[in-house]
mmCIF file of C-alpha atoms in Angstrom:
data_model
loop_
_atom_site.group_PDB
_atom_site.id
_atom_site.type_symbol
_atom_site.label_atom_id
_atom_site.label_comp_id
_atom_site.label_asym_id
_atom_site.label_seq_id
_atom_site.Cartn_x
_atom_site.Cartn_y
_atom_site.Cartn_z
ATOM 1 C CA UNK U 1 -0.043 0.174 -0.031
ATOM 2 C CA UNK U 2 1.460 3.564 -0.739
ATOM 3 C CA UNK U 3 2.656 5.447 2.123
ATOM 4 C CA UNK U 4 0.230 8.828 2.792
ATOM 5 C CA UNK U 5 1.914 11.808 1.359
ATOM 6 C CA UNK U 6 2.305 14.349 4.070
ATOM 7 C CA UNK U 7 0.748 17.971 3.952
ATOM 8 C CA UNK U 8 1.009 19.928 0.280
ATOM 9 C CA UNK U 9 2.209 16.652 -1.194
ATOM 10 C CA UNK U 10 -0.861 14.881 -0.662
ATOM 11 C CA UNK U 11 -3.370 15.976 -3.841
ATOM 12 C CA UNK U 12 -0.913 14.439 -6.052
ATOM 13 C CA UNK U 13 -0.805 10.494 -4.480
ATOM 14 C CA UNK U 14 -3.602 9.979 -6.837
ATOM 15 C CA UNK U 15 -1.333 10.427 -9.590
ATOM 16 C CA UNK U 16 1.958 9.666 -8.727
ATOM 17 C CA UNK U 17 -0.093 6.544 -7.580
ATOM 18 C CA UNK U 18 -1.392 5.649 -10.625
ATOM 19 C CA UNK U 19 1.255 6.188 -13.109
ATOM 20 C CA UNK U 20 4.056 6.427 -10.838
ATOM 21 C CA UNK U 21 7.473 7.347 -12.948
ATOM 22 C CA UNK U 22 5.634 8.086 -15.431
ATOM 23 C CA UNK U 23 4.365 11.237 -13.206
ATOM 24 C CA UNK U 24 7.321 12.105 -12.548
ATOM 25 C CA UNK U 25 8.446 12.568 -15.916
ATOM 26 C CA UNK U 26 6.276 14.523 -16.796
ATOM 27 C CA UNK U 27 5.368 16.799 -14.090
ATOM 28 C CA UNK U 28 9.026 18.036 -14.220
ATOM 29 C CA UNK U 29 9.470 17.898 -18.418
ATOM 30 C CA UNK U 30 6.511 20.199 -18.773
ATOM 31 C CA UNK U 31 7.288 22.085 -15.456
ATOM 32 C CA UNK U 32 10.898 23.096 -17.083
ATOM 33 C CA UNK U 33 9.373 24.599 -20.262
ATOM 34 C CA UNK U 34 7.453 26.994 -18.699
ATOM 35 C CA UNK U 35 4.168 25.296 -18.138
ATOM 36 C CA UNK U 36 2.774 25.937 -14.492
ATOM 37 C CA UNK U 37 3.311 22.447 -13.186
ATOM 38 C CA UNK U 38 4.283 21.216 -9.610
ATOM 39 C CA UNK U 39 7.257 19.729 -10.660
ATOM 40 C CA UNK U 40 9.637 20.374 -7.628
ATOM 41 C CA UNK U 41 6.470 19.197 -5.477
ATOM 42 C CA UNK U 42 6.177 15.500 -7.471
ATOM 43 C CA UNK U 43 9.741 15.192 -7.108
ATOM 44 C CA UNK U 44 9.647 15.436 -3.515
ATOM 45 C CA UNK U 45 6.769 12.950 -3.279
ATOM 46 C CA UNK U 46 8.420 10.855 -5.614
ATOM 47 C CA UNK U 47 11.333 10.832 -2.931
ATOM 48 C CA UNK U 48 8.798 9.609 0.130
ATOM 49 C CA UNK U 49 7.262 7.003 -1.668
ATOM 50 C CA UNK U 50 10.847 5.307 -2.648
ATOM 51 C CA UNK U 51 11.781 5.731 1.315
ATOM 52 C CA UNK U 52 8.673 3.727 1.579
ATOM 53 C CA UNK U 53 10.021 1.233 -1.134
ATOM 54 C CA UNK U 54 7.217 1.818 -3.382
ATOM 55 C CA UNK U 55 9.678 3.668 -6.113
ATOM 56 C CA UNK U 56 13.130 2.932 -6.840
ATOM 57 C CA UNK U 57 15.160 6.125 -5.352
ATOM 58 C CA UNK U 58 17.827 6.083 -8.085
ATOM 59 C CA UNK U 59 15.044 5.330 -11.125
ATOM 60 C CA UNK U 60 13.225 8.485 -9.971
ATOM 61 C CA UNK U 61 16.483 10.889 -9.474
ATOM 62 C CA UNK U 62 17.522 9.188 -13.596
ATOM 63 C CA UNK U 63 14.028 10.091 -14.415
ATOM 64 C CA UNK U 64 13.266 13.082 -12.916
ATOM 65 C CA UNK U 65 17.525 14.674 -14.370
ATOM 66 C CA UNK U 66 16.683 13.550 -17.649
ATOM 67 C CA UNK U 67 13.006 15.439 -18.011
ATOM 68 C CA UNK U 68 14.551 18.409 -16.273
ATOM 69 C CA UNK U 69 17.696 18.409 -18.825
ATOM 70 C CA UNK U 70 15.097 17.778 -21.564
ATOM 71 C CA UNK U 71 12.592 20.382 -20.320
ATOM 72 C CA UNK U 72 14.837 23.244 -20.075
ATOM 73 C CA UNK U 73 16.193 22.466 -23.536
ATOM 74 C CA UNK U 74 12.556 22.387 -25.050
ATOM 75 C CA UNK U 75 12.373 25.548 -23.481
ATOM 76 C CA UNK U 76 16.058 26.894 -25.085
ATOM 77 C CA UNK U 77 14.573 25.733 -28.229
ATOM 78 C CA UNK U 78 11.040 27.803 -27.603
ATOM 79 C CA UNK U 79 13.117 31.209 -26.741
ATOM 80 C CA UNK U 80 15.783 30.812 -29.503
ATOM 81 C CA UNK U 81 12.766 30.256 -32.458
ATOM 82 C CA UNK U 82 10.411 32.538 -30.986
ATOM 83 C CA UNK U 83 12.301 34.981 -28.839
ATOM 84 C CA UNK U 84 10.709 37.984 -27.384
ATOM 85 C CA UNK U 85 7.901 38.372 -29.275
ATOM 86 C CA UNK U 86 6.446 34.990 -28.536
ATOM 87 C CA UNK U 87 6.482 35.724 -24.917
ATOM 88 C CA UNK U 88 5.353 38.570 -25.048
ATOM 89 C CA UNK U 89 2.204 37.097 -26.867
ATOM 90 C CA UNK U 90 1.601 33.641 -25.350
ATOM 91 C CA UNK U 91 3.902 34.129 -22.170
ATOM 92 C CA UNK U 92 0.802 35.155 -19.802
ATOM 93 C CA UNK U 93 -1.014 31.980 -20.537
ATOM 94 C CA UNK U 94 1.745 30.402 -18.532
ATOM 95 C CA UNK U 95 1.930 32.538 -16.076
ATOM 96 C CA UNK U 96 5.060 34.472 -17.924
ATOM 97 C CA UNK U 97 3.984 37.925 -18.001
ATOM 98 C CA UNK U 98 6.310 40.526 -19.852
ATOM 99 C CA UNK U 99 7.183 41.924 -16.453
ATOM 100 C CA UNK U 100 8.069 38.658 -15.025
ATOM 101 C CA UNK U 101 9.812 37.680 -17.825
ATOM 102 C CA UNK U 102 12.158 41.072 -18.356
ATOM 103 C CA UNK U 103 12.892 40.904 -14.238
ATOM 104 C CA UNK U 104 14.239 37.157 -14.624
ATOM 105 C CA UNK U 105 16.470 38.269 -18.065
ATOM 106 C CA UNK U 106 17.962 41.273 -16.564
ATOM 107 C CA UNK U 107 18.971 38.746 -13.831
ATOM 108 C CA UNK U 108 20.106 36.020 -15.982
ATOM 109 C CA UNK U 109 21.940 38.578 -18.433
ATOM 110 C CA UNK U 110 24.112 39.820 -15.730
ATOM 111 C CA UNK U 111 24.906 36.945 -13.959
ATOM 112 C CA UNK U 112 25.594 34.885 -17.169
ATOM 113 C CA UNK U 113 26.212 30.958 -17.123
ATOM 114 C CA UNK U 114 26.034 30.580 -13.772
ATOM 115 C CA UNK U 115 22.542 31.677 -13.095
ATOM 116 C CA UNK U 116 21.874 28.763 -15.427
ATOM 117 C CA UNK U 117 22.587 26.186 -12.791
ATOM 118 C CA UNK U 118 21.342 28.179 -9.564
ATOM 119 C CA UNK U 119 18.231 29.073 -11.256
ATOM 120 C CA UNK U 120 16.990 25.428 -10.592
ATOM 121 C CA UNK U 121 16.443 26.435 -7.185
ATOM 122 C CA UNK U 122 14.209 29.761 -7.813
ATOM 123 C CA UNK U 123 11.097 29.571 -8.761
ATOM 124 C CA UNK U 124 10.225 31.145 -11.750
ATOM 125 C CA UNK U 125 12.842 31.160 -13.132
ATOM 126 C CA UNK U 126 13.012 27.394 -13.227
ATOM 127 C CA UNK U 127 10.400 27.764 -15.331
ATOM 128 C CA UNK U 128 11.910 30.161 -17.902
ATOM 129 C CA UNK U 129 15.595 29.135 -18.021
ATOM 130 C CA UNK U 130 15.852 27.574 -20.886
ATOM 131 C CA UNK U 131 13.478 30.257 -22.691
ATOM 132 C CA UNK U 132 15.644 33.021 -21.395
ATOM 133 C CA UNK U 133 18.502 31.654 -22.661
ATOM 134 C CA UNK U 134 17.108 30.999 -26.059
ATOM 135 C CA UNK U 135 16.178 34.337 -26.181
ATOM 136 C CA UNK U 136 19.271 36.056 -25.103
ATOM 137 C CA UNK U 137 20.969 33.936 -28.068
ATOM 138 C CA UNK U 138 23.323 31.957 -25.442
ATOM 139 C CA UNK U 139 25.434 29.266 -26.987
ATOM 140 C CA UNK U 140 23.744 25.918 -26.724
ATOM 141 C CA UNK U 141 26.680 23.750 -25.505
ATOM 142 C CA UNK U 142 27.019 25.988 -22.626
ATOM 143 C CA UNK U 143 23.645 26.234 -21.630
ATOM 144 C CA UNK U 144 23.608 22.447 -21.388
ATOM 145 C CA UNK U 145 26.674 22.321 -19.418
ATOM 146 C CA UNK U 146 25.721 24.505 -16.867
ATOM 147 C CA UNK U 147 21.816 23.089 -16.737
ATOM 148 C CA UNK U 148 22.690 19.310 -16.283
ATOM 149 C CA UNK U 149 24.623 20.531 -13.222
ATOM 150 C CA UNK U 150 21.960 22.630 -12.128
ATOM 151 C CA UNK U 151 19.490 19.814 -12.672
ATOM 152 C CA UNK U 152 21.675 16.887 -11.315
ATOM 153 C CA UNK U 153 22.195 19.329 -7.929
ATOM 154 C CA UNK U 154 18.505 20.174 -7.480
ATOM 155 C CA UNK U 155 17.112 16.620 -8.571
ATOM 156 C CA UNK U 156 20.326 15.143 -5.886
ATOM 157 C CA UNK U 157 19.362 17.408 -2.950
ATOM 158 C CA UNK U 158 15.311 17.203 -2.923
ATOM 159 C CA UNK U 159 15.119 13.328 -3.641
ATOM 160 C CA UNK U 160 17.587 12.117 -1.008
ATOM 161 C CA UNK U 161 15.999 14.644 1.525
ATOM 162 C CA UNK U 162 12.592 13.382 0.484
ATOM 163 C CA UNK U 163 14.049 9.767 0.577
ATOM 164 C CA UNK U 164 15.543 10.058 4.311
ATOM 165 C CA UNK U 165 13.210 12.338 5.949
ATOM 166 C CA UNK U 166 9.949 10.816 4.802
ATOM 167 C CA UNK U 167 6.649 11.745 6.032
ATOM 168 C CA UNK U 168 8.708 15.167 7.598
ATOM 169 C CA UNK U 169 9.836 16.141 4.629
ATOM 170 C CA UNK U 170 7.417 19.397 4.336
ATOM 171 C CA UNK U 171 8.703 20.847 7.674
ATOM 172 C CA UNK U 172 12.352 20.332 6.226
ATOM 173 C CA UNK U 173 11.441 21.916 2.922
ATOM 174 C CA UNK U 174 9.651 24.569 4.763
ATOM 175 C CA UNK U 175 12.713 25.511 6.592
ATOM 176 C CA UNK U 176 15.121 24.903 3.774
ATOM 177 C CA UNK U 177 13.134 27.100 1.630
ATOM 178 C CA UNK U 178 12.989 29.878 4.497
ATOM 179 C CA UNK U 179 16.873 30.313 3.942
ATOM 180 C CA UNK U 180 16.789 29.658 0.201
ATOM 181 C CA UNK U 181 17.416 32.921 -0.754
ATOM 182 C CA UNK U 182 20.788 33.366 1.578
ATOM 183 C CA UNK U 183 22.211 29.904 0.345
ATOM 184 C CA UNK U 184 21.221 30.936 -3.435
ATOM 185 C CA UNK U 185 23.182 34.440 -2.865
ATOM 186 C CA UNK U 186 25.883 32.420 -1.233
ATOM 187 C CA UNK U 187 26.810 30.068 -4.105
ATOM 188 C CA UNK U 188 26.447 33.205 -6.352
ATOM 189 C CA UNK U 189 29.480 34.463 -4.256
ATOM 190 C CA UNK U 190 31.464 31.453 -4.500
ATOM 191 C CA UNK U 191 31.150 31.234 -8.269
ATOM 192 C CA UNK U 192 31.743 34.815 -8.791
ATOM 193 C CA UNK U 193 35.227 34.674 -6.317
ATOM 194 C CA UNK U 194 36.008 31.572 -8.327
ATOM 195 C CA UNK U 195 35.322 33.519 -11.923
ATOM 196 C CA UNK U 196 37.696 36.696 -10.509
ATOM 197 C CA UNK U 197 40.353 34.250 -9.367
ATOM 198 C CA UNK U 198 40.606 32.523 -12.620
ATOM 199 C CA UNK U 199 40.703 35.698 -14.790
ATOM 200 C CA UNK U 200 43.113 37.199 -12.224
ATOM 201 C CA UNK U 201 45.409 34.257 -12.871
ATOM 202 C CA UNK U 202 44.937 34.455 -16.333
ATOM 203 C CA UNK U 203 46.196 37.931 -16.443
ATOM 204 C CA UNK U 204 49.518 37.558 -14.165
ATOM 205 C CA UNK U 205 50.400 34.857 -16.809
ATOM 206 C CA UNK U 206 50.434 37.259 -19.397
#
């Protein structure tokens, strides 16, 4: 019998109980190219199921990783092919308003490739990540590399926590979300520090 899912995860119980891995892959996939779907929530729910022996945690992680990378790449193609015009015309139907997109785009442009990895943990940026990369004409291979790193960290963190925390995952999740902004800022500063260090070394070598 499936374990009862705690708190806000409970509405996903029928979907996950009936479709299992397919539900994980489909929901994560569509969220990652802009559709407002509970990708992070279903990942947590699948982790709880895996901890109870209902699903295989490795399979959950692999499927979620593949879906996350594929979803962002679909978003990249959409942004690259349609550009800003497409977002302005149709974005509101998936809650990607021009104002919201402009804010995300400025943040993305300012921080470059490293934000592709960090954006995975930021609500709003996670869904628009690939589309923004496409509209700003970021090189696909560079985007793919940073996106894969971010997807691996995102899937690894939430799947592992849900697997270990079980029915207590909502309390753990709420606590982490409370300090998430500080963690994102700290991660960005660390990446920026390594970047500056690398540039300084290159300049000295010249």
